[in-house]
């Protein structure tokens, strides 16, 4: 083999475990065969333990020669000679061809013979070599961290999302939507035809747990015979009654009295959803005989407060988060008479409310600080009320920041409306204030434990709920539910410039969702001082005045009425509008300011209007 050829392959292998193929007649740029699917723990228990398979895919434009290729890790198998994998074709090798045929029938691209050994259910390296030992393809899969966990015995395989991406990256793998995987054909991914649109998991009478389904298509979908569950290890706990149809772009409700009956159907397990510790809800489609086909939706959720539901906004879209209010089709809530349960059960679903926001949100963070330097997160109270960062009934239970970092508001502290507090990785607040050019009055707390990941991670602000009380078996356990989370990244669509040591990630509009990458921008650690607003006043009639303003972006304004006294004295006589006055969008100027033209009328011919920046 050409030494340049061998050296290039060696660099690709070392730099990231790249799955590659060497064909004797193709150039390095054409290498494109990858391990594309791994069924390492088939569903069905011990009877189907040998229904494993491994799939290869040729994403290139040229045939790939696998003649005599053999595995040096993960399993024992040698490809026959000759063997060519055509462009865009797949090859499947099986551990037990008889079991594979029994489960799948005809499998496209099934290679003659079976492999020996078994794929490790806890993850391992799988390496394919040419007959001379050169590495052709490899992957080191796992079940922890960012690797998909569901295929570990709960139905499905792991499949490569982007063959052109890094096959060593766990983020480039997903759990197959197909319950038994998809050997020899491309996986479709979670189809999201029908989704869990709203879930009420924490309830006291007159409420009960409830699931709202939403049909994202323009055709009715019969979900009769599908399965609903709270446990991936047993996804068959409740079978939706035959004839249940979700109308196009419409809703269908399933209530606790249905999936948690006193006498479950044979082979089924009654269940409720976990309010205190969180859990998951799964929707699995099946054929008329009850054979599972495809995971339609799987949503994990954390703990939730009593009577507050999780949902998507808008319907069928977006993340699965706590909502501002229930929208299950009735106005019944948990403050009402328990006798109203039957009315609550009559709800047919409805358009979801927006996601809950705040009252305290993440406003800014520095996550790319050099080792040993200051990093921080900044919180803002976006509400009009003081927010106690503790449970008033149990003052020792404080709010927390969790994720890659950990911090607890251990002392009873209350955050005034509009306040911005900084939590840093140091107990030197003076150093934080100097770094950010802040006044001595700025609240700086810390240190927190851990470190913000430079490539991105999930950080959550959580608050305590009422502790579990006797006679519950977990009496004393304190549930925490999420107030706000930030799942930031250092690459697009998140602003990549924020990964610089001298910059931070800053929220654009604090009253808009924090999970939207478009609502974040990169800013210097010390913000540039805003341009002072300018003002021009022009009388357009005896009763009308035109005011032209030009000032900083994202600022509010206060409008005051003034009278002229003599020729030079301006005397405010009344505040016409209090608080922040919303002005319409204007034209963005090159210096970062906004120019707006506003008109108001006045019946006082001697009156003028004045605009000043909201302090």
Coordinates of C-alpha atoms in Angstrom, one line a residue:
X1 CA 0.0 0.0 0.0
X2 CA 1.1 3.6 -0.7
X3 CA 2.7 5.0 2.4
X4 CA 1.0 8.4 1.9
X5 CA -2.3 6.5 1.9
X6 CA -1.5 4.6 5.1
X7 CA -0.4 7.7 6.9
X8 CA -3.5 9.7 6.0
X9 CA -5.7 6.9 7.4
X10 CA -3.7 6.8 10.6
X11 CA -4.2 10.5 11.2
X12 CA -8.0 10.2 10.8
X13 CA -8.1 7.3 13.1
X14 CA -6.2 8.9 15.9
X15 CA -7.8 12.3 15.7
X16 CA -11.3 11.2 16.5
X17 CA -12.0 7.6 16.0
X18 CA -13.3 8.4 12.5
X19 CA -15.1 5.5 10.9
X20 CA -13.5 5.0 7.5
X21 CA -13.1 2.4 4.8
X22 CA -10.1 1.7 2.5
X23 CA -10.9 0.3 -0.8
X24 CA -7.9 -0.7 -2.9
X25 CA -9.3 1.2 -6.0
X26 CA -10.6 4.4 -4.4
X27 CA -8.9 7.5 -3.2
X28 CA -8.8 8.8 0.4
X29 CA -11.4 11.5 -0.4
X30 CA -13.8 8.8 -1.4
X31 CA -13.6 6.8 1.8
X32 CA -17.2 6.8 3.1
X33 CA -18.2 3.5 4.7
X34 CA -19.4 3.8 8.2
X35 CA -21.0 1.6 10.9
X36 CA -24.5 3.0 10.6
X37 CA -26.6 0.9 13.0
X38 CA -26.0 -1.3 16.0
X39 CA -28.6 -3.6 17.6
X40 CA -26.7 -4.7 20.7
X41 CA -29.6 -5.6 23.1
X42 CA -32.6 -6.8 21.1
X43 CA -36.1 -6.5 22.8
X44 CA -37.9 -9.7 23.5
X45 CA -35.8 -11.0 26.4
X46 CA -33.7 -14.1 26.4
X47 CA -35.7 -15.7 23.5
X48 CA -34.3 -13.0 21.2
X49 CA -31.0 -12.3 22.8
X50 CA -29.2 -13.5 19.6
X51 CA -31.3 -11.3 17.3
X52 CA -28.4 -8.8 17.2
X53 CA -27.1 -7.2 14.0
X54 CA -24.6 -4.7 12.8
X55 CA -25.2 -2.5 9.7
X56 CA -22.6 -0.8 7.4
X57 CA -23.4 2.0 5.0
X58 CA -21.5 3.3 1.9
X59 CA -22.3 7.0 1.8
X60 CA -19.8 7.6 -1.1
X61 CA -20.2 7.7 -4.9
X62 CA -17.8 4.7 -5.6
X63 CA -18.1 1.0 -4.8
X64 CA -16.2 -0.1 -1.7
X65 CA -14.3 -3.4 -1.6
X66 CA -14.8 -5.3 1.7
X67 CA -13.4 -8.6 0.5
X68 CA -11.8 -10.5 3.4
X69 CA -12.4 -7.7 5.9
X70 CA -12.6 -8.9 9.5
X71 CA -13.4 -7.6 12.9
X72 CA -10.7 -7.2 15.5
X73 CA -13.0 -6.0 18.3
X74 CA -16.7 -6.4 19.3
X75 CA -17.4 -9.6 17.3
X76 CA -15.9 -12.3 15.1
X77 CA -16.8 -12.2 11.4
X78 CA -15.0 -12.2 8.1
X79 CA -16.6 -10.8 4.9
X80 CA -16.6 -13.3 2.0
X81 CA -14.4 -12.8 -1.0
X82 CA -15.3 -11.1 -3.2
X83 CA -17.6 -8.6 -1.5
X84 CA -18.4 -5.1 -2.8
X85 CA -20.6 -2.6 -1.1
X86 CA -22.2 -0.4 -3.7
X87 CA -22.7 3.4 -3.3
X88 CA -25.6 4.3 -0.9
X89 CA -26.0 0.6 -0.1
X90 CA -26.2 -1.1 3.3
X91 CA -24.7 -4.4 4.5
X92 CA -26.1 -6.2 7.5
X93 CA -24.4 -9.0 9.4
X94 CA -26.3 -11.1 11.9
X95 CA -25.5 -13.1 15.0
X96 CA -28.3 -15.5 14.3
X97 CA -29.8 -15.5 10.8
X98 CA -32.7 -17.8 11.8
X99 CA -33.9 -15.4 14.6
X100 CA -33.3 -12.4 12.3
X101 CA -35.5 -14.0 9.6
X102 CA -38.2 -14.8 12.2
X103 CA -38.4 -11.3 13.3
X104 CA -37.8 -9.2 10.2
X105 CA -38.5 -11.6 7.2
X106 CA -36.3 -10.6 4.3
X107 CA -33.5 -8.2 5.3
X108 CA -32.0 -6.1 2.5
X109 CA -28.3 -6.4 2.2
X110 CA -28.0 -9.4 4.6
X111 CA -24.4 -10.7 4.3
X112 CA -24.0 -14.6 4.1
X113 CA -22.9 -16.2 7.3
X114 CA -23.3 -15.2 11.0
X115 CA -20.9 -13.6 13.4
X116 CA -19.8 -15.2 16.7
X117 CA -19.5 -13.5 20.0
X118 CA -22.0 -11.0 21.3
X119 CA -22.2 -7.2 21.3
X120 CA -21.7 -5.8 24.8
X121 CA -24.9 -4.4 26.3
X122 CA -22.9 -1.9 28.2
X123 CA -21.0 -0.5 25.2
X124 CA -17.7 -1.4 23.6
X125 CA -15.5 -0.8 20.6
X126 CA -16.3 -2.4 17.3
X127 CA -13.4 -2.4 14.8
X128 CA -13.4 -3.6 11.2
X129 CA -10.0 -4.3 9.6
X130 CA -8.8 -5.0 6.1
X131 CA -7.2 -8.5 5.7
X132 CA -3.8 -6.9 6.2
X133 CA -4.9 -5.3 9.5
X134 CA -5.6 -1.7 8.3
X135 CA -8.5 -0.2 10.2
X136 CA -11.5 0.3 7.8
X137 CA -14.3 1.3 10.2
X138 CA -14.8 1.6 13.9
X139 CA -17.1 2.9 16.6
X140 CA -17.0 2.9 20.4
X141 CA -20.6 3.1 21.5
X142 CA -21.9 3.5 25.0
X143 CA -25.1 3.7 27.1
X144 CA -24.2 6.6 29.4
X145 CA -23.8 10.4 28.9
X146 CA -24.9 11.6 25.6
X147 CA -25.4 8.1 24.1
X148 CA -29.0 7.1 23.6
X149 CA -30.1 5.1 26.6
X150 CA -33.4 3.6 25.3
X151 CA -31.8 0.9 23.1
X152 CA -30.3 -0.7 26.3
X153 CA -33.0 -3.4 26.5
X154 CA -36.0 -1.1 26.0
X155 CA -36.6 -1.5 22.3
X156 CA -34.6 -0.1 19.4
X157 CA -31.1 0.1 18.0
X158 CA -28.7 3.0 17.9
X159 CA -28.3 4.5 14.4
X160 CA -26.0 7.1 12.9
X161 CA -27.7 10.4 12.2
X162 CA -25.2 11.9 9.7
X163 CA -22.9 9.6 7.9
X164 CA -20.7 12.6 7.0
X165 CA -20.5 13.6 10.6
X166 CA -18.2 12.3 13.4
X167 CA -19.2 8.7 14.2
X168 CA -17.2 8.9 17.4
X169 CA -19.5 11.7 18.7
X170 CA -22.4 10.4 20.8
X171 CA -24.5 13.3 19.7
X172 CA -24.4 11.9 16.1
X173 CA -26.3 8.8 17.2
X174 CA -29.9 8.4 18.1
X175 CA -32.2 5.7 19.3
X176 CA -34.2 4.2 16.4
X177 CA -37.8 5.1 16.2
X178 CA -38.5 1.5 15.0
X179 CA -39.1 -0.7 18.0
X180 CA -37.0 -3.5 16.4
X181 CA -34.6 -1.3 14.6
X182 CA -34.4 -1.1 10.8
X183 CA -31.7 -3.5 9.4
X184 CA -30.9 -2.9 5.8
X185 CA -32.9 0.3 5.4
X186 CA -32.6 3.9 6.6
X187 CA -34.2 4.7 10.0
X188 CA -36.9 7.3 9.9
X189 CA -36.3 8.9 13.3
X190 CA -39.1 9.7 15.6
X191 CA -42.0 10.5 13.2
X192 CA -43.9 12.9 15.5
X193 CA -47.2 12.3 13.7
X194 CA -49.0 12.1 17.0
X195 CA -47.2 13.6 20.0
X196 CA -47.8 14.0 23.7
X197 CA -48.8 17.6 23.7
X198 CA -49.6 18.2 27.4
X199 CA -49.1 16.2 30.5
X200 CA -50.5 16.8 34.0
X201 CA -48.4 14.7 36.4
X202 CA -48.9 16.3 39.8
X203 CA -52.5 16.4 41.0
X204 CA -54.8 16.6 44.0
X205 CA -58.6 16.3 43.7
X206 CA -60.5 17.4 41.8
X207 CA -57.7 16.8 39.3
X208 CA -56.1 13.6 38.2
X209 CA -53.1 12.8 35.9
X210 CA -53.9 13.4 32.3
X211 CA -52.3 13.0 28.9
X212 CA -53.2 15.1 25.8
X213 CA -52.4 13.8 22.4
X214 CA -52.1 16.1 19.3
X215 CA -52.2 15.1 15.7
X216 CA -49.6 17.1 13.7
X217 CA -50.9 16.0 10.3
X218 CA -53.8 17.0 8.2
X219 CA -55.4 13.6 8.3
X220 CA -57.2 11.8 11.1
X221 CA -55.0 9.1 12.8
X222 CA -56.5 6.0 14.5
X223 CA -54.4 5.4 17.6
X224 CA -56.5 2.5 18.8
X225 CA -54.3 -0.3 20.0
X226 CA -51.2 1.9 20.6
X227 CA -49.5 1.8 23.9
X228 CA -49.1 4.5 26.6
X229 CA -46.7 4.1 29.5
X230 CA -44.5 5.7 32.2
X231 CA -41.8 3.1 31.9
X232 CA -39.6 2.3 29.0
X233 CA -38.8 -1.2 30.5
X234 CA -42.6 -1.9 30.2
X235 CA -44.0 0.3 27.4
X236 CA -47.2 -1.8 27.1
X237 CA -48.8 -0.8 30.4
X238 CA -51.9 0.8 28.8
X239 CA -53.4 0.0 25.4
X240 CA -55.5 2.8 24.0
X241 CA -59.0 1.6 23.2
X242 CA -59.8 0.4 19.7
X243 CA -61.4 3.1 17.6
X244 CA -59.7 6.1 19.3
X245 CA -59.1 8.7 16.6
X246 CA -57.1 11.9 16.9
X247 CA -58.6 14.4 14.5
X248 CA -56.3 16.4 12.1
X249 CA -54.6 19.2 13.9
X250 CA -56.7 18.2 16.9
X251 CA -56.6 16.7 20.4
X252 CA -57.5 13.5 22.2
X253 CA -57.5 13.2 26.0
X254 CA -56.6 10.1 28.1
X255 CA -57.2 10.4 31.8
X256 CA -55.9 8.6 34.9
X257 CA -59.1 6.6 35.5
X258 CA -58.3 4.9 32.2
X259 CA -54.6 4.1 32.6
X260 CA -54.8 3.6 36.4
X261 CA -58.0 1.5 36.9
X262 CA -58.7 -0.5 40.0
X263 CA -58.6 -3.7 37.9
X264 CA -56.2 -3.4 34.9
X265 CA -56.7 -5.5 31.8
X266 CA -54.9 -8.8 31.7
X267 CA -51.2 -8.3 31.2
X268 CA -51.3 -4.6 31.8
X269 CA -50.0 -2.5 34.8
X270 CA -51.9 0.4 36.2
X271 CA -49.7 3.5 36.7
X272 CA -49.6 7.2 37.5
X273 CA -46.9 9.7 36.7
X274 CA -44.3 10.8 39.3
X275 CA -44.8 14.3 40.5
X276 CA -42.0 14.4 43.1
X277 CA -39.1 12.9 41.1
X278 CA -40.1 13.3 37.5
X279 CA -40.2 10.5 34.9
X280 CA -41.3 9.9 31.3
X281 CA -44.3 9.4 29.1
X282 CA -44.0 7.2 26.0
X283 CA -46.4 6.6 23.1
X284 CA -45.7 3.4 21.1
X285 CA -47.6 2.5 17.9
X286 CA -48.6 -1.1 17.2
X287 CA -50.4 -3.2 14.6
X288 CA -53.8 -4.8 15.0
X289 CA -52.2 -7.8 16.7
X290 CA -50.5 -5.7 19.3
X291 CA -47.0 -6.1 17.8
X292 CA -45.1 -2.8 18.6
X293 CA -43.9 -0.9 15.6
X294 CA -42.6 2.6 16.3
X295 CA -41.9 5.0 19.1
X296 CA -44.2 7.9 18.2
X297 CA -43.1 10.1 21.1
X298 CA -41.0 9.7 24.3
X299 CA -40.8 12.7 26.7
X300 CA -38.8 12.9 29.9
X301 CA -39.9 15.4 32.5
X302 CA -38.6 16.6 35.9
X303 CA -40.7 17.2 39.0
X304 CA -43.6 19.6 38.7
X305 CA -45.7 21.7 41.1
X306 CA -49.3 20.7 41.9
X307 CA -51.8 21.4 39.2
X308 CA -49.2 22.7 36.7
X309 CA -48.8 20.8 33.4
X310 CA -46.0 20.2 30.9
X311 CA -46.6 21.0 27.3
X312 CA -45.4 22.1 23.9
X313 CA -45.9 25.6 22.6
X314 CA -47.1 26.1 19.9
X315 CA -49.1 22.8 19.8
X316 CA -47.1 19.9 18.6
X317 CA -43.9 21.9 18.5
X318 CA -41.1 23.1 20.7
X319 CA -39.7 21.6 23.9
X320 CA -41.7 19.9 26.6
X321 CA -41.8 22.4 29.5
X322 CA -44.0 23.7 32.3
X323 CA -46.7 25.9 31.0
X324 CA -48.3 29.1 32.4
X325 CA -51.6 27.2 33.0
X326 CA -53.4 24.0 32.1
X327 CA -55.3 23.9 28.8
X328 CA -57.0 20.5 29.0
X329 CA -60.4 21.8 28.0
X330 CA -62.1 22.8 31.3
X331 CA -61.5 25.6 33.8
X332 CA -61.3 23.1 36.8
X333 CA -58.2 23.5 38.9
X334 CA -56.9 22.0 42.1
X335 CA -58.4 24.8 44.3
X336 CA -61.9 23.6 43.6
X337 CA -64.3 21.1 45.1
X338 CA -63.2 17.5 44.6
X339 CA -66.7 16.6 43.4
X340 CA -65.9 18.4 40.2
X341 CA -63.7 15.5 39.0
X342 CA -66.3 14.3 36.6
X343 CA -66.5 17.7 34.9
X344 CA -62.6 17.8 34.7
X345 CA -62.7 14.5 32.9
X346 CA -65.0 16.0 30.2
X347 CA -62.1 18.2 28.9
X348 CA -61.3 17.5 25.2
X349 CA -58.0 19.2 25.2
X350 CA -57.2 22.7 23.8
X351 CA -54.6 25.1 22.5
X352 CA -51.6 25.1 24.8
X353 CA -50.7 28.2 26.8
X354 CA -47.2 29.6 26.5
X355 CA -44.4 28.1 28.5
X356 CA -43.9 29.5 32.0
X357 CA -41.3 32.1 32.2
X358 CA -39.4 33.0 35.4
X359 CA -40.0 34.8 37.7
X360 CA -36.2 34.5 37.7
X361 CA -34.3 33.7 34.6
X362 CA -30.7 33.3 33.3
X363 CA -29.6 36.6 31.8
X364 CA -25.9 36.2 31.2
X365 CA -23.0 33.8 31.7
X366 CA -19.3 33.5 31.0
X367 CA -18.5 29.9 30.2
X368 CA -15.2 30.1 28.3
X369 CA -13.0 31.7 31.0
X370 CA -9.4 30.5 31.0
X371 CA -8.5 28.0 33.7
X372 CA -8.4 29.5 37.1
X373 CA -10.2 32.7 36.1
X374 CA -13.6 34.0 37.0
X375 CA -16.7 32.5 35.3
X376 CA -20.3 33.3 36.4
X377 CA -24.0 33.2 35.7
X378 CA -26.2 36.2 36.1
X379 CA -29.8 35.9 37.2
X380 CA -32.6 38.5 36.7
X381 CA -36.0 38.8 38.4
X382 CA -38.2 39.6 35.5
X383 CA -41.4 39.9 37.6
X384 CA -42.9 42.9 39.3
X385 CA -42.7 41.3 42.8
X386 CA -40.0 40.4 45.2
X387 CA -39.2 36.6 44.8
X388 CA -38.1 34.7 47.9
X389 CA -35.4 32.2 46.9
X390 CA -36.5 29.7 49.5
X391 CA -39.7 27.9 50.7
X392 CA -41.4 30.2 53.1
X393 CA -42.9 27.2 54.9
X394 CA -39.5 25.5 55.1
X395 CA -37.0 28.3 55.0
X396 CA -33.9 26.0 55.1
X397 CA -35.0 24.7 51.6
X398 CA -33.5 27.2 49.2
X399 CA -33.4 27.5 45.4
X400 CA -30.5 25.8 43.5
X401 CA -28.5 26.1 40.4
X402 CA -27.9 22.6 39.0
X403 CA -26.2 21.0 36.0
X404 CA -22.5 21.4 35.3
X405 CA -22.3 23.7 38.3
X406 CA -23.9 23.6 41.7
X407 CA -25.1 26.3 44.0
X408 CA -27.7 26.6 46.7
X409 CA -29.2 29.8 48.1
X410 CA -28.6 28.5 51.6
X411 CA -29.7 31.5 53.6
X412 CA -33.2 32.9 53.2
X413 CA -32.8 35.6 50.5
X414 CA -35.3 37.5 48.5
X415 CA -34.7 39.0 45.1
X416 CA -36.3 42.5 44.4
X417 CA -38.2 43.1 41.1
X418 CA -35.8 43.9 38.3
X419 CA -32.7 42.8 40.3
X420 CA -29.8 41.2 38.7
X421 CA -27.6 38.9 40.8
X422 CA -24.4 37.3 39.9
X423 CA -23.3 33.8 41.0
X424 CA -19.6 33.2 40.4
X425 CA -17.0 30.4 40.9
X426 CA -15.2 32.5 43.5
X427 CA -15.9 33.9 46.9
X428 CA -14.2 37.2 46.0
X429 CA -17.1 39.5 45.0
X430 CA -14.8 42.5 44.7
X431 CA -12.8 40.7 41.9
X432 CA -16.0 39.9 40.1
X433 CA -17.2 43.6 40.3
X434 CA -13.8 44.8 39.0
X435 CA -13.9 42.3 36.1
X436 CA -17.4 43.4 35.0
X437 CA -17.1 47.1 35.9
X438 CA -19.9 46.9 38.4
X439 CA -20.7 49.1 41.4
X440 CA -20.2 48.1 45.1
X441 CA -23.9 47.6 45.4
X442 CA -24.0 44.8 42.9
X443 CA -25.0 41.5 44.6
X444 CA -22.3 38.8 43.9
X445 CA -22.7 35.3 45.4
X446 CA -20.5 32.3 45.4
X447 CA -18.6 30.2 45.0
X448 CA -20.4 27.6 43.1
X449 CA -19.0 24.1 42.6
X450 CA -18.1 22.6 39.2
X451 CA -17.3 24.4 36.0
X452 CA -19.3 25.6 33.0
X453 CA -18.5 23.4 30.0
X454 CA -16.7 25.4 27.2
X455 CA -18.6 23.4 24.6
X456 CA -22.0 23.8 26.1
X457 CA -24.3 22.0 28.6
X458 CA -27.6 22.2 30.4
X459 CA -27.8 24.5 33.5
X460 CA -31.0 24.7 35.5
X461 CA -32.5 26.9 38.1
X462 CA -34.8 24.9 40.4
X463 CA -37.0 25.7 43.4
X464 CA -38.2 23.5 46.3
X465 CA -41.7 22.1 46.5
X466 CA -43.4 21.0 49.7
X467 CA -41.5 18.0 51.3
X468 CA -43.1 14.6 51.0
X469 CA -45.0 14.0 54.2
X470 CA -45.9 10.8 56.2
X471 CA -47.3 8.2 55.5
X472 CA -45.6 8.4 52.1
X473 CA -42.6 5.9 51.9
X474 CA -40.3 8.8 50.8
X475 CA -41.4 11.1 53.6
X476 CA -38.9 13.9 54.0
X477 CA -37.8 13.9 50.4
X478 CA -37.9 17.5 49.0
X479 CA -39.0 17.7 45.3
X480 CA -37.4 20.4 43.2
X481 CA -39.0 21.7 40.0
X482 CA -37.4 23.7 37.2
X483 CA -37.9 27.4 37.0
X484 CA -35.6 28.0 34.1
X485 CA -33.1 26.0 32.1
X486 CA -30.4 26.9 29.6
X487 CA -29.1 24.3 27.2
X488 CA -26.4 26.5 25.6
X489 CA -23.8 25.5 23.0
X490 CA -20.7 27.0 21.6
X491 CA -21.5 26.4 18.0
X492 CA -24.2 27.8 15.6
X493 CA -27.1 28.4 15.9
X494 CA -25.8 29.6 19.2
X495 CA -23.5 32.6 18.9
X496 CA -20.0 31.0 18.7
X497 CA -18.3 34.3 19.5
X498 CA -19.5 33.8 23.1
X499 CA -16.9 31.0 23.5
X500 CA -14.1 33.6 23.6
X501 CA -12.4 34.3 26.9
X502 CA -13.2 38.1 26.8
X503 CA -16.9 37.7 26.0
X504 CA -20.1 36.3 27.5
X505 CA -23.4 34.9 26.4
X506 CA -26.2 37.4 27.0
X507 CA -29.9 37.1 26.6
X508 CA -31.4 39.5 24.1
X509 CA -34.9 39.8 25.6
X510 CA -35.3 38.5 29.1
X511 CA -39.1 38.1 28.7
X512 CA -38.6 35.7 25.7
X513 CA -37.8 32.0 26.0
X514 CA -34.2 31.1 27.0
X515 CA -34.2 27.9 25.0
X516 CA -34.2 29.8 21.7
X517 CA -30.6 30.2 20.4
X518 CA -31.9 33.3 18.5
X519 CA -32.6 35.0 21.9
X520 CA -28.9 35.0 22.8
X521 CA -26.0 37.0 21.6
X522 CA -22.3 37.5 22.3
X523 CA -21.2 40.5 24.3
X524 CA -18.0 41.9 25.8
X525 CA -17.6 41.2 29.5
X526 CA -17.9 45.0 30.1
X527 CA -20.8 46.3 28.0
X528 CA -20.2 49.3 25.8
X529 CA -21.9 52.3 27.2
X530 CA -25.1 53.1 25.3
X531 CA -25.3 56.1 23.0
X532 CA -27.2 59.0 24.7
X533 CA -30.7 59.4 23.1
X534 CA -31.4 62.5 21.0
X535 CA -34.7 64.2 20.7
X536 CA -36.3 66.5 18.1
X537 CA -39.8 68.1 18.7
X538 CA -41.9 69.4 15.9
X539 CA -45.4 70.9 16.1
X540 CA -47.4 69.6 13.3
X541 CA -50.7 71.2 14.1
X542 CA -52.4 73.2 16.9
X543 CA -53.1 69.9 18.6
X544 CA -50.4 67.6 17.4
X545 CA -46.7 67.2 18.0
X546 CA -44.2 64.9 16.2
X547 CA -41.3 63.7 18.3
X548 CA -38.3 62.1 16.6
X549 CA -36.1 60.0 18.9
X550 CA -32.9 58.2 18.4
X551 CA -31.4 56.1 21.2
X552 CA -30.0 52.8 22.3
X553 CA -31.5 49.5 21.3
X554 CA -33.6 47.5 23.8
X555 CA -34.4 50.4 26.0
X556 CA -37.7 51.6 27.5
X557 CA -38.9 55.2 27.6
X558 CA -41.0 57.3 29.9
X559 CA -43.3 59.9 28.4
X560 CA -44.0 63.0 30.4
X561 CA -46.1 66.1 29.6
X562 CA -44.4 69.4 30.1
X563 CA -45.5 73.1 29.9
X564 CA -43.4 76.1 28.8
X565 CA -43.0 78.8 31.3
X566 CA -41.7 82.0 29.7
X567 CA -39.2 81.3 27.0
X568 CA -36.7 79.0 28.7
X569 CA -38.0 77.2 31.7
X570 CA -39.4 73.7 31.3
X571 CA -41.7 72.6 34.2
X572 CA -43.0 69.0 34.4
X573 CA -46.6 69.2 35.6
X574 CA -48.0 65.7 35.3
X575 CA -46.8 62.2 34.4
X576 CA -49.1 61.0 31.6
X577 CA -47.7 57.5 31.4
X578 CA -45.9 55.7 34.2
X579 CA -43.5 52.8 33.9
X580 CA -42.0 51.7 30.6
X581 CA -43.6 53.1 27.5
X582 CA -43.4 50.6 24.6
X583 CA -42.4 52.3 21.3
X584 CA -42.8 50.7 17.9
X585 CA -39.8 49.3 16.0
X586 CA -37.6 51.8 14.3
X587 CA -34.8 51.8 11.8
X588 CA -31.5 50.4 12.9
X589 CA -28.7 52.9 12.5
X590 CA -25.0 52.0 11.8
X591 CA -23.9 53.0 15.3
X592 CA -26.3 50.5 16.9
X593 CA -29.0 53.0 17.8
X594 CA -32.7 52.9 16.8
X595 CA -34.5 55.9 15.2
X596 CA -38.2 56.1 15.7
X597 CA -40.9 58.6 14.8
X598 CA -43.9 58.9 17.2
X599 CA -47.0 61.1 17.1
X600 CA -49.3 62.2 19.9
X601 CA -52.2 64.7 20.2
X602 CA -52.7 67.3 22.9
X603 CA -55.6 69.7 23.4
X604 CA -53.4 72.1 25.2
X605 CA -51.9 74.4 22.5
X606 CA -49.1 75.4 25.0
X607 CA -48.1 71.8 25.7
X608 CA -45.1 69.9 24.5
X609 CA -44.1 66.4 25.1
X610 CA -40.7 65.2 26.4
X611 CA -39.1 61.8 26.2
X612 CA -36.4 60.6 28.6
X613 CA -34.6 57.3 29.0
X614 CA -36.1 55.0 31.5
X615 CA -33.5 54.8 34.3

